[in-house]
Coordinates of C-alpha atoms in Angstrom, one line a residue:
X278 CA 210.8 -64.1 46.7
X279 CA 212.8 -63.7 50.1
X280 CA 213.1 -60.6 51.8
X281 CA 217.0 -59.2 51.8
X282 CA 218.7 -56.9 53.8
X283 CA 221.9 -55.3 52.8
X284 CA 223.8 -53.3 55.5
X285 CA 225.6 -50.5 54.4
X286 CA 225.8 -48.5 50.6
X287 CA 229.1 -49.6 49.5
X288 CA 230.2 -50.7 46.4
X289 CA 230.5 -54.5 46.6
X290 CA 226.7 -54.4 48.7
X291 CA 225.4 -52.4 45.9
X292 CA 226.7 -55.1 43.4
X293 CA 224.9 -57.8 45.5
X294 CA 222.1 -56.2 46.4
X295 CA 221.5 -55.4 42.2
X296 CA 222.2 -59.0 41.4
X297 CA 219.8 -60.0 44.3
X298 CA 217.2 -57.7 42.8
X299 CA 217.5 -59.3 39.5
X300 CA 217.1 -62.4 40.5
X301 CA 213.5 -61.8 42.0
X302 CA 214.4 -60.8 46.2
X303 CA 213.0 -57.5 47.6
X304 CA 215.7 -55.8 49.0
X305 CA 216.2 -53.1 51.2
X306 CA 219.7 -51.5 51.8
X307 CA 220.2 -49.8 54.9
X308 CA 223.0 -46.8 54.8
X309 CA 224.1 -45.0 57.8
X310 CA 225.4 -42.1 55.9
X311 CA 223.6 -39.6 53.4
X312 CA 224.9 -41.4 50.9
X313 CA 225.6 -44.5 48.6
X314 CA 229.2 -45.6 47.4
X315 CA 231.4 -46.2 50.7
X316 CA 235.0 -44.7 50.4
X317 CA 233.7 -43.4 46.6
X318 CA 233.0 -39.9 47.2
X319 CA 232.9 -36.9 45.5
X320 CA 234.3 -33.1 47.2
X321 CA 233.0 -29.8 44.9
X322 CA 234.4 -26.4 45.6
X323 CA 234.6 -23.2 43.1
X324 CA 233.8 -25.6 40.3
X325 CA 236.2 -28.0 41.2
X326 CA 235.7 -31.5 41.6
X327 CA 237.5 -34.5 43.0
X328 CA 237.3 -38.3 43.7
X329 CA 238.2 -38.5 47.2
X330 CA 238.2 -42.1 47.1
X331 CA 239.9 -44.5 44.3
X332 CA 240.8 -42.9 41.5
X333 CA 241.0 -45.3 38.7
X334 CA 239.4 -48.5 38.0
X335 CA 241.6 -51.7 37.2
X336 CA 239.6 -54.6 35.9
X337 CA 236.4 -52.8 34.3
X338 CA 235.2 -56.2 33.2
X339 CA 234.1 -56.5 36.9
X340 CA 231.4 -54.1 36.1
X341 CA 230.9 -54.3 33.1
X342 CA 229.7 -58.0 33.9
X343 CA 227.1 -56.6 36.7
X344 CA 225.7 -54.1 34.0
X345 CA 225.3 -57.3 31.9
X346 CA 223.8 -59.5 34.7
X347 CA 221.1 -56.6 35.7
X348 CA 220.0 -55.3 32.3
X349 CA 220.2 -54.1 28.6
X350 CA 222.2 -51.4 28.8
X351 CA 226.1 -51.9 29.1
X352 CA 228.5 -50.1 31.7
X353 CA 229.4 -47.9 28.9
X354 CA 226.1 -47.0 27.6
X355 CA 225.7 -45.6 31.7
X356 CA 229.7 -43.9 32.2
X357 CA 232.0 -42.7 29.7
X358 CA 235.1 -45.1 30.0
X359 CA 238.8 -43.5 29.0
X360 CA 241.9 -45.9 29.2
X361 CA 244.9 -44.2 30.9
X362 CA 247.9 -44.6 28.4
X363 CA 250.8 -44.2 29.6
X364 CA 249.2 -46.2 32.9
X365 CA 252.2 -44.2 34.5
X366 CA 255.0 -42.1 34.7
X367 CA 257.4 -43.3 37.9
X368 CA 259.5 -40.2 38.9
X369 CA 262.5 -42.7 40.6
X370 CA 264.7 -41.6 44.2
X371 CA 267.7 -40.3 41.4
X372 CA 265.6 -38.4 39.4
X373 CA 265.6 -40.6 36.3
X374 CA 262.0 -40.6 34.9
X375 CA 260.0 -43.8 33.0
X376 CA 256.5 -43.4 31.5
X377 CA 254.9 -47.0 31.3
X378 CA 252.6 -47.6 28.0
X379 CA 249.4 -49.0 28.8
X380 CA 248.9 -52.8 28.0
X381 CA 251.7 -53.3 25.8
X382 CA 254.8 -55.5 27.0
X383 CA 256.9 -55.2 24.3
X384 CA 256.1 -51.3 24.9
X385 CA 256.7 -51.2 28.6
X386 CA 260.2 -53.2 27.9
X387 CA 261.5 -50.0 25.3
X388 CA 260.4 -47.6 27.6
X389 CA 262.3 -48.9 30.8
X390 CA 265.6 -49.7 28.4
X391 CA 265.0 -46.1 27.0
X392 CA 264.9 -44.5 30.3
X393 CA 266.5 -46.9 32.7
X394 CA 269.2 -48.8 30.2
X395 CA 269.2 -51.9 29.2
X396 CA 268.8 -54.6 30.8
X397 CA 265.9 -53.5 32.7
X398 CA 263.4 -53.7 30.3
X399 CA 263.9 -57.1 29.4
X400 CA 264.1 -58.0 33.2
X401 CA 260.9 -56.2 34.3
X402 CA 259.4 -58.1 30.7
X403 CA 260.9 -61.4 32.3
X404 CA 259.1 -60.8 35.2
X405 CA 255.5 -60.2 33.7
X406 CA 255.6 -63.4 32.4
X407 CA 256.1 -65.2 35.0
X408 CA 253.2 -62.7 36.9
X409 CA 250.7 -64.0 34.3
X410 CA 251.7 -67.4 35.8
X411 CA 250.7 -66.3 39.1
X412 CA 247.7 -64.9 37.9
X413 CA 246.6 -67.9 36.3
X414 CA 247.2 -70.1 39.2
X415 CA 245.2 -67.8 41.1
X416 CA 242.8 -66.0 39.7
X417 CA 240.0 -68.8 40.2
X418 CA 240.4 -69.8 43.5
X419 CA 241.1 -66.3 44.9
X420 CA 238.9 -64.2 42.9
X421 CA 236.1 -66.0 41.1
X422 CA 234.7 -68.8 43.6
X423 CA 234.0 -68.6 47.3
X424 CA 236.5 -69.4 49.7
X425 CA 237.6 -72.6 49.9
X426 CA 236.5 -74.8 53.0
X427 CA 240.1 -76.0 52.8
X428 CA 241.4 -72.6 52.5
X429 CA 244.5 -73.2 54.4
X430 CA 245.9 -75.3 51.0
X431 CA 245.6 -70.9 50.1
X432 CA 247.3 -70.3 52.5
X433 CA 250.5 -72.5 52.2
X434 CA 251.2 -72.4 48.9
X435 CA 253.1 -69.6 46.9
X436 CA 252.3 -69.9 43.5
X437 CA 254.6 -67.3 42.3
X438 CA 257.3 -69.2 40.1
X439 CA 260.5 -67.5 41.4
X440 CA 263.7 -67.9 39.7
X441 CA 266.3 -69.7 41.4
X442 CA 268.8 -67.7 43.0
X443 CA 272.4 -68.0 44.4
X444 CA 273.5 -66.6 47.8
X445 CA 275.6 -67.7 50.6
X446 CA 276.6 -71.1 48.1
X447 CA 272.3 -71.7 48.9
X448 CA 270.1 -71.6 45.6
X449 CA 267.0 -70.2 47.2
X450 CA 264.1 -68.6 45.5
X451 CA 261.8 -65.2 46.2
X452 CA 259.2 -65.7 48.8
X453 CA 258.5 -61.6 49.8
X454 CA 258.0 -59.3 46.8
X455 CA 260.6 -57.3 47.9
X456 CA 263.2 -60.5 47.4
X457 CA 261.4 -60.5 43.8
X458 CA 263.0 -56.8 43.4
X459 CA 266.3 -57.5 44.6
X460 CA 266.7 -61.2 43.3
X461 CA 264.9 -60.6 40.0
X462 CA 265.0 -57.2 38.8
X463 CA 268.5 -56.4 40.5
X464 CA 267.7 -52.7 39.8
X465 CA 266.5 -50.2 42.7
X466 CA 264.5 -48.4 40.5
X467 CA 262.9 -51.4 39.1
X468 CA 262.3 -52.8 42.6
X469 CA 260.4 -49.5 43.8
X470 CA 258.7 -49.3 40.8
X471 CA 257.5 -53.4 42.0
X472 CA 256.6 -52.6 45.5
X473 CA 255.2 -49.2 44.8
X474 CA 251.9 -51.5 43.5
X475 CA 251.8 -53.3 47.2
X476 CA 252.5 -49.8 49.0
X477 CA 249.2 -48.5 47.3
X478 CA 247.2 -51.1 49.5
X479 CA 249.1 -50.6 52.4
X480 CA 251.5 -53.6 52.5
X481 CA 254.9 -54.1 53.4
X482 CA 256.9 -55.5 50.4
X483 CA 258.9 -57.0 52.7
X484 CA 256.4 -59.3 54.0
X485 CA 254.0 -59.4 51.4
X486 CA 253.7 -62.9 49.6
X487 CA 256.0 -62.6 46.1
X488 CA 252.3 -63.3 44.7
X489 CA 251.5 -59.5 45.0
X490 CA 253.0 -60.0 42.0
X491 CA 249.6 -59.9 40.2
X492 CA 249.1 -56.5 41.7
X493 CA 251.7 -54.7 38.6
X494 CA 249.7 -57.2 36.5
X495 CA 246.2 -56.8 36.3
X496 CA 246.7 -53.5 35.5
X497 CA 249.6 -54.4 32.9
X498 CA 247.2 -56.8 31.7
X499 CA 243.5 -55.0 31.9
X500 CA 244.8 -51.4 31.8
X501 CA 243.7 -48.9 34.2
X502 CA 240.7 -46.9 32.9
X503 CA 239.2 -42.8 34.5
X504 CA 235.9 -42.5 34.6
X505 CA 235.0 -39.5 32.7
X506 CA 233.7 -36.9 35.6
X507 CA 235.4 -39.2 38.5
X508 CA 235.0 -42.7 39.6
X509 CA 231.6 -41.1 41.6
X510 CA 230.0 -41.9 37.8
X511 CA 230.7 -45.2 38.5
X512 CA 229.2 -45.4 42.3
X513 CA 225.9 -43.1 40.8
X514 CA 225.8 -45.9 37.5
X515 CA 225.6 -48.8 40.0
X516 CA 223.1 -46.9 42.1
X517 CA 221.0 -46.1 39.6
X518 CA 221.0 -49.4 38.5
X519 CA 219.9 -50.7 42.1
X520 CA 216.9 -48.3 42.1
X521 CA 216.0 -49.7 38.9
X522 CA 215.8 -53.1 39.5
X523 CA 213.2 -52.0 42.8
X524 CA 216.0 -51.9 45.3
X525 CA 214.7 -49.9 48.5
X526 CA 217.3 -47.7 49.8
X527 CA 217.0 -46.2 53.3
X528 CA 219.3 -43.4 53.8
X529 CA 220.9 -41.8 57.8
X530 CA 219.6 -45.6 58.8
X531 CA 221.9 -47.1 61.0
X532 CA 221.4 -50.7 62.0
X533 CA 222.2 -51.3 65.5
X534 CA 221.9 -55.1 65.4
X535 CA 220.9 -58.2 63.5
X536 CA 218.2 -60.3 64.6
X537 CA 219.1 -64.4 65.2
X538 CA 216.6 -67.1 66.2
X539 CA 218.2 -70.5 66.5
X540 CA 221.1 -70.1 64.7
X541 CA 219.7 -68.4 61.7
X542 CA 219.5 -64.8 60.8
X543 CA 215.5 -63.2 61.4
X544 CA 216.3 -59.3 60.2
X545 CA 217.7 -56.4 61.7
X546 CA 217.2 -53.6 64.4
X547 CA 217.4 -50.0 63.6
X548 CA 219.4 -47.3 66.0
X549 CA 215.6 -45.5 65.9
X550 CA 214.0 -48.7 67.3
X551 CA 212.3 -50.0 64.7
X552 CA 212.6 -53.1 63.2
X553 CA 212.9 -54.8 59.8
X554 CA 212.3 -58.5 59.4
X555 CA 214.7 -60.4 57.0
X556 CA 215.3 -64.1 55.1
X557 CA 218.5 -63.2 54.8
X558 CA 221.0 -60.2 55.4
X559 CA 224.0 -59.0 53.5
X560 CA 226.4 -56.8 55.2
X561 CA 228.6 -54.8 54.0
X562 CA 230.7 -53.2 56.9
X563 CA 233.9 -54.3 58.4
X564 CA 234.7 -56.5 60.9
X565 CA 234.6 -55.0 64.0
X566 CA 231.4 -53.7 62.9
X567 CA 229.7 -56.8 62.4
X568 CA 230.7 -58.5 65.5
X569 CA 228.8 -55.7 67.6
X570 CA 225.8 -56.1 65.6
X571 CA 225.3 -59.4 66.8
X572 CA 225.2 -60.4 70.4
X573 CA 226.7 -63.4 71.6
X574 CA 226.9 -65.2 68.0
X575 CA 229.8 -66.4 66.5
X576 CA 229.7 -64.1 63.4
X577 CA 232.8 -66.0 61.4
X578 CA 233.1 -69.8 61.3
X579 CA 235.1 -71.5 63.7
X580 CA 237.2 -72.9 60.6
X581 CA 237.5 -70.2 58.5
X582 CA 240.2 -67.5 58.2
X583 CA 240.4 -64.5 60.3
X584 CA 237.6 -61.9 60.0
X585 CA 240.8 -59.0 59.3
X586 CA 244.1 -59.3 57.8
X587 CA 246.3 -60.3 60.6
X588 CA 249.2 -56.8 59.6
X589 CA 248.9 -53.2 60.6
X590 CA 246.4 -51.2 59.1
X591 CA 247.0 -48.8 56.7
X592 CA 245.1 -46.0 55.3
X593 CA 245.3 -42.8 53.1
X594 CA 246.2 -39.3 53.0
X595 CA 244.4 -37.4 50.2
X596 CA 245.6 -33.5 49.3
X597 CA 243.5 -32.3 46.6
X598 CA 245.3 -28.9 45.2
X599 CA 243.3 -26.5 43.2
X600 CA 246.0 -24.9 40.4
X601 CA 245.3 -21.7 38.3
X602 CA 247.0 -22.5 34.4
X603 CA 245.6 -25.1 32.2
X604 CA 247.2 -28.8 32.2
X605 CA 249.7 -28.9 30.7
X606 CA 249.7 -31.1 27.1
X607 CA 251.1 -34.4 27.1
X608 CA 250.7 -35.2 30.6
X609 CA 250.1 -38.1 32.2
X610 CA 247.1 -39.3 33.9
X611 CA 249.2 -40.6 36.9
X612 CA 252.3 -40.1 38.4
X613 CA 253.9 -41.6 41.0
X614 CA 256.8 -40.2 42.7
X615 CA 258.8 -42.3 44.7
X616 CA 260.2 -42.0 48.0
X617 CA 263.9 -41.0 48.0
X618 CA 264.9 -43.7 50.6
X619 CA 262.5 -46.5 50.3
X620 CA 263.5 -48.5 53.6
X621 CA 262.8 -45.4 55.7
X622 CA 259.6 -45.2 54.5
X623 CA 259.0 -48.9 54.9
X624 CA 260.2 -48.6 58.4
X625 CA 258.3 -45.5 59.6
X626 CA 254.8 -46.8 58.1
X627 CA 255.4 -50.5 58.9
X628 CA 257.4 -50.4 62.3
X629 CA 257.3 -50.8 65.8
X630 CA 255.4 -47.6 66.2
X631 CA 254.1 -46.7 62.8
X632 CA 253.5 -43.0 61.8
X633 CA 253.8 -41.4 58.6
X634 CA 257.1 -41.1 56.7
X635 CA 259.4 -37.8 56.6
X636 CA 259.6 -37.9 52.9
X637 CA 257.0 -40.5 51.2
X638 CA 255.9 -41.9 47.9
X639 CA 253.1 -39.8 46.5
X640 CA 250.7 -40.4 43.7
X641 CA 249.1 -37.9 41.6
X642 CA 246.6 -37.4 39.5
X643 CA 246.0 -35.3 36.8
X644 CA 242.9 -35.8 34.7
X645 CA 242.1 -35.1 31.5
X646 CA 238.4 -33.7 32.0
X647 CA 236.8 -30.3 31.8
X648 CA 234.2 -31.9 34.1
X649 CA 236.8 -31.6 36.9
X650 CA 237.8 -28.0 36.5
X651 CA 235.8 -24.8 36.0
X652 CA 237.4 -23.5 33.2
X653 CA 240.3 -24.5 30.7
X654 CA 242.4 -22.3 32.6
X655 CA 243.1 -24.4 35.9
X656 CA 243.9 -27.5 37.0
X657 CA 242.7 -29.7 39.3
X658 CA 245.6 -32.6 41.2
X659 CA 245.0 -35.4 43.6
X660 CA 247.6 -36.1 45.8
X661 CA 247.5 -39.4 47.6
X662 CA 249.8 -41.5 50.0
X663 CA 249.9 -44.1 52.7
X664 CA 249.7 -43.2 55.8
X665 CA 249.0 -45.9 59.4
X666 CA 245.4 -45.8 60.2
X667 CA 244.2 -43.2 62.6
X668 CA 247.2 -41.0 61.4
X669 CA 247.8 -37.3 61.2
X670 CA 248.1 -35.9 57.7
X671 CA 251.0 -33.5 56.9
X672 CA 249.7 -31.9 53.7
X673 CA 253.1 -30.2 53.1
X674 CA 255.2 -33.2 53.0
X675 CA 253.0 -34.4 50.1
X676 CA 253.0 -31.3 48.4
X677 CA 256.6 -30.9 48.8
X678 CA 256.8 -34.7 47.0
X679 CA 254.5 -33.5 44.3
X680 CA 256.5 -30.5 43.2
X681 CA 259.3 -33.2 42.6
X682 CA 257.1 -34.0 39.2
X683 CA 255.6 -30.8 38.8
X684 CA 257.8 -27.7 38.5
X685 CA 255.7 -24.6 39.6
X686 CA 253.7 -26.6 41.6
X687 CA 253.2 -23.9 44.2
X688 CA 253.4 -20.8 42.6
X689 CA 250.1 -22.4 40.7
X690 CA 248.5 -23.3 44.0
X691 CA 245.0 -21.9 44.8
X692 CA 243.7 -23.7 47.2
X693 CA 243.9 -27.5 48.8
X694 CA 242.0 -29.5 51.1
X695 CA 243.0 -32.4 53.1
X696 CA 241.1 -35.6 53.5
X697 CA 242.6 -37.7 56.6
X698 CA 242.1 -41.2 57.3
X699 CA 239.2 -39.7 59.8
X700 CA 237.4 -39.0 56.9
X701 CA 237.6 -42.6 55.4
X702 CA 236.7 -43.7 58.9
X703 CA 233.6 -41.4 58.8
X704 CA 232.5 -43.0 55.5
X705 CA 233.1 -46.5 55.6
X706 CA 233.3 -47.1 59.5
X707 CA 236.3 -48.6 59.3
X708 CA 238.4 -48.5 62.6
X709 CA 241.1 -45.5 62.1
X710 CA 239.8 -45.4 58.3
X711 CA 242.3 -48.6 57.6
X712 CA 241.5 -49.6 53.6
X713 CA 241.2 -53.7 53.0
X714 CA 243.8 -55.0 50.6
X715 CA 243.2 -57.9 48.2
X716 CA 243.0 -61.4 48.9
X717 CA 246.4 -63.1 48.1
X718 CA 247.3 -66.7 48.9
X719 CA 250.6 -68.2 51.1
X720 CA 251.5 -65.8 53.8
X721 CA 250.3 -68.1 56.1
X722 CA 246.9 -67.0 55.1
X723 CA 247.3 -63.5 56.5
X724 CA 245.9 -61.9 53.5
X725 CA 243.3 -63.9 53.1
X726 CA 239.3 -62.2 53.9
X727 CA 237.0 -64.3 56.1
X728 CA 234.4 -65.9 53.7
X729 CA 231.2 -64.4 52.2
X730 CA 229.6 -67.2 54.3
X731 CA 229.3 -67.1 58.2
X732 CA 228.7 -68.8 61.2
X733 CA 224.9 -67.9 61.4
X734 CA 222.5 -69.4 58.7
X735 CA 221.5 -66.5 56.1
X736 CA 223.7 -64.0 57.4
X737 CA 226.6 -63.0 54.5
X738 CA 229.2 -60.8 54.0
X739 CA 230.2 -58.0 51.0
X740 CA 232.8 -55.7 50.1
X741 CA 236.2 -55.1 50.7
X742 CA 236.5 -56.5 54.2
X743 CA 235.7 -60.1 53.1
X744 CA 236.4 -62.5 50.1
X745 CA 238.4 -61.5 48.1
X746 CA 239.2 -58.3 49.5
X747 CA 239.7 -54.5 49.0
X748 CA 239.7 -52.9 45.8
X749 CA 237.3 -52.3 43.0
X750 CA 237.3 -55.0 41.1
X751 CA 237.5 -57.0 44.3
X752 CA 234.1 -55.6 45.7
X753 CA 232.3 -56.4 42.6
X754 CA 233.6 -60.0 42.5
X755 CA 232.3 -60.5 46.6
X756 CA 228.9 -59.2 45.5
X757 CA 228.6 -61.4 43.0
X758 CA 229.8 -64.4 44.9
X759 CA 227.3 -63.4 47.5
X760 CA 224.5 -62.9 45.2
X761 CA 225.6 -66.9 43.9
X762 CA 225.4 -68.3 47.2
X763 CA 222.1 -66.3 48.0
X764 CA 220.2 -67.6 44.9
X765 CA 222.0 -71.1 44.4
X766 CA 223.1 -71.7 48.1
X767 CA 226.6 -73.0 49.5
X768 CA 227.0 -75.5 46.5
X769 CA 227.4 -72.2 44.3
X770 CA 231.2 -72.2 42.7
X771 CA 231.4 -69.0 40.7
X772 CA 230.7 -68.1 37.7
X773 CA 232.0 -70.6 34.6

């Protein structure tokens, strides 16, 4: 039995540190804050309640695969699990409206002919195929096995099979996803409803790889599912779970540095002084964080990819609005409004000198779920957009987005509160609040995560900031990958 420290309460160190557990280690997780779940939080007011983090979960399998791994009862005997169908409603730039069916491609394709004329169904169906592609070329090496050693062969290849295309008498083919929207889907619409998916984790379409493709797809593919009471269930399920299986947690701990004696890791320091001895440490914290918790060691190997996504960091601005009236029937879980000129917004989030856009995409939710609300008789909407790390947060630009999908919007208004990329900062201690996005390959290997693995013997990483990256699903797969390398050491190649 080996004594295991995990740094930090987020999700992909609690799915390592549960895994660990199972497999016999004491661990102790160390959380700076008052509480477990990273950027999955919870804000309460006048019986009102909001997720202030991630608001539905794509890929459930992730967790339901830990629940399996760590005990009898399944994920849904802990959470109450409700698929979102339609998955969306898209609100486009010339007011033409398109509510996607969950899961269903033949669906999905009637829907965009009914609302967008044909051809675009078929197009945008053409185009899921050859996603499924993508994500069959990559779903192995990027998501279910450490990092490659050779992880630059990631990096150089695009395995997004792009249709040829004519221009300037050169047949050339997609290598951005935004070249995928204009070369593939020849339909504005259709393109902003492509590159919304990569806006929601803070990349450029125009630079990201055409193998953000799989982004539209898993959830096309897996669905996107609520968490009946708010994705917090989920954080307080996999908590619970941890405590459990005899994880120790130690709450308003901060570690302050990790311990190494020739070359390997020998536990961690405490801000208070004290000291905890350790066969191995897990931490889950981002980059910049972990290189100042170790003095003078070379935290990532000298071969590996860089510790952070080599783009400009993006985070989130949250508005949560309080309505009076009930919800109305009928309505969607999510919908996304898009900007009315996509290339401003592009340019004033991803430009020269970033800062948020004049008139931007906005995403709203609107659950289902008297757990949210204090009575039938109200309503309660999340507002959510990208904004540049560190930024400012204009709640009436997003409100005034919102009432493009929601007629009344303000007459209904109570209340709102605005959480700021501060706030995610405060939670997760990431510089400006700047939210990882998920692994992908080519790119040059920009948007690939530095390995679970690192330069110092026993020292590993978890969560969003390393392989494979940010996102839900993603954060379960790096704790379980860690929790593989932990118990089977470096030969460990994922799960079969």
């Amino acid at each position: 039995m080996a004594r295991i420290v995990v740094i930090g309460a987020g999700m992909g160190a609690l799915a390592a540190a549960a895994r660990l557990a199972v497999a016999g280690h004491r661990v102790t997780v160390y959380e700076r804050t008052e509480t477990y779940g990273g950027a999955v939080r919870r804000f309460e007011r006048d019986g009102f309640r909001f997720d202030t983090g991630p608001g539905l979960l794509p890929l459930p399998a992730v967790w339901r695969d830990l629940f399996v791994k760590t005990g009898k009862q399944a994920l849904e005997d802990r959470v109450e699990l409700v698929q979102a169908d339609p998955s969306a409603r898209h609100v486009f730039a010339d007011g033409s409206e398109a509510a996607l069916p969950d899961t269903s491609r033949a669906g999905v394709v009637a829907a965009l002919d009914a609302a967008l004329g044909a051809p675009a169904g078929e197009r945008w169906g053409g185009f899921l195929v050859r996603a499924r592609e993508t994500w069959d070329r990559t779903r192995r090496p990027l998501l279910e096995e450490p990092l490659w050693p050779n992880w630059g062969v990631l990096a150089e290849r695009e395995p997004y099979p792009a249709l040829p295309h004519k221009r300037l008498l050169r047949t050339r083919r997609a290598g951005t996803l935004a070249e995928v929207g204009a070369w593939e889907l020849r339909d504005s619409r259709l393109a902003a409803l492509l590159e919304s998916h990569a806006l929601a984790y803070g990349l450029d379409p125009r630079t990201a790889p055409a193998n953000a493709a799989v982004l539209p797809y898993m959830e096309h593919a897996f669905g996107v599912w609520y968490v009946r009471g708010g994705l917090r269930e989920l954080a307080r399920a996999v908590y619970e779970r941890c405590v459990e299986r005899r994880v120790e947690f130690r709450f308003h701990a901060e570690v302050a540095g990790i311990a190494v004696r020739d070359g390997r890791v020998a536990g961690v320091r405490l801000a208070d002084g004290a000291e905890a001895e350790a066969d191995f440490v897990v931490a889950g914290v981002a980059p910049g964080v972990l290189d100042g918790l170790v003095d003078g060691a070379a935290v990532h190997a000298a071969d590996g990819p860089p510790a952070a996504p080599q783009r400009s960091a993006a985070s989130r601005a949250t508005v949560l609005l309080a309505l009076r009236g009930a919800r109305p029937p009928g309505t969607a879980h999510r919908t996304v409004v898009h900007a009315p000129d996509r290339e401003a917004e592009l340019d004033a989030l991803f430009g020269s000198v970033p800062g948020p856009p004049e008139r931007p995409t906005v995403t709203l939710l609107r659950p289902d779920d008297p757990a949210s609300v204090p009575d039938a008789g109200h309503e309660a909407v999340t507002l959510t957009s990208v904004v540049p790390a560190g930024a400012a947060v204009d709640a009436e630009r997003l409100v005034d987005a919102a009432a493009r999908a929601v007629p009344g919007l303000r007459d209904r208004l109570l209340w709102h509160e605005v959480r700021t990329p501060a706030d995610i900062a405060a939670a997760t201690g990431a510089a400006g609040g700047a939210v990882p996005v998920p692994a992908l390959a080519a790119a040059g290997g920009r948007l690939l995560h530095a390995a679970n693995t690192t330069g110092i013997d026993g020292l590993f990483t978890a969560g969003g900031w390393s392989h494979p990256g940010g996102g839900l699903p993603h954060a379960g797969m790096s704790g379980a990958l860690v929790a593989g390398l932990v118990v089977e050491g470096p030969d460990f190649r994922g799960s079969a």
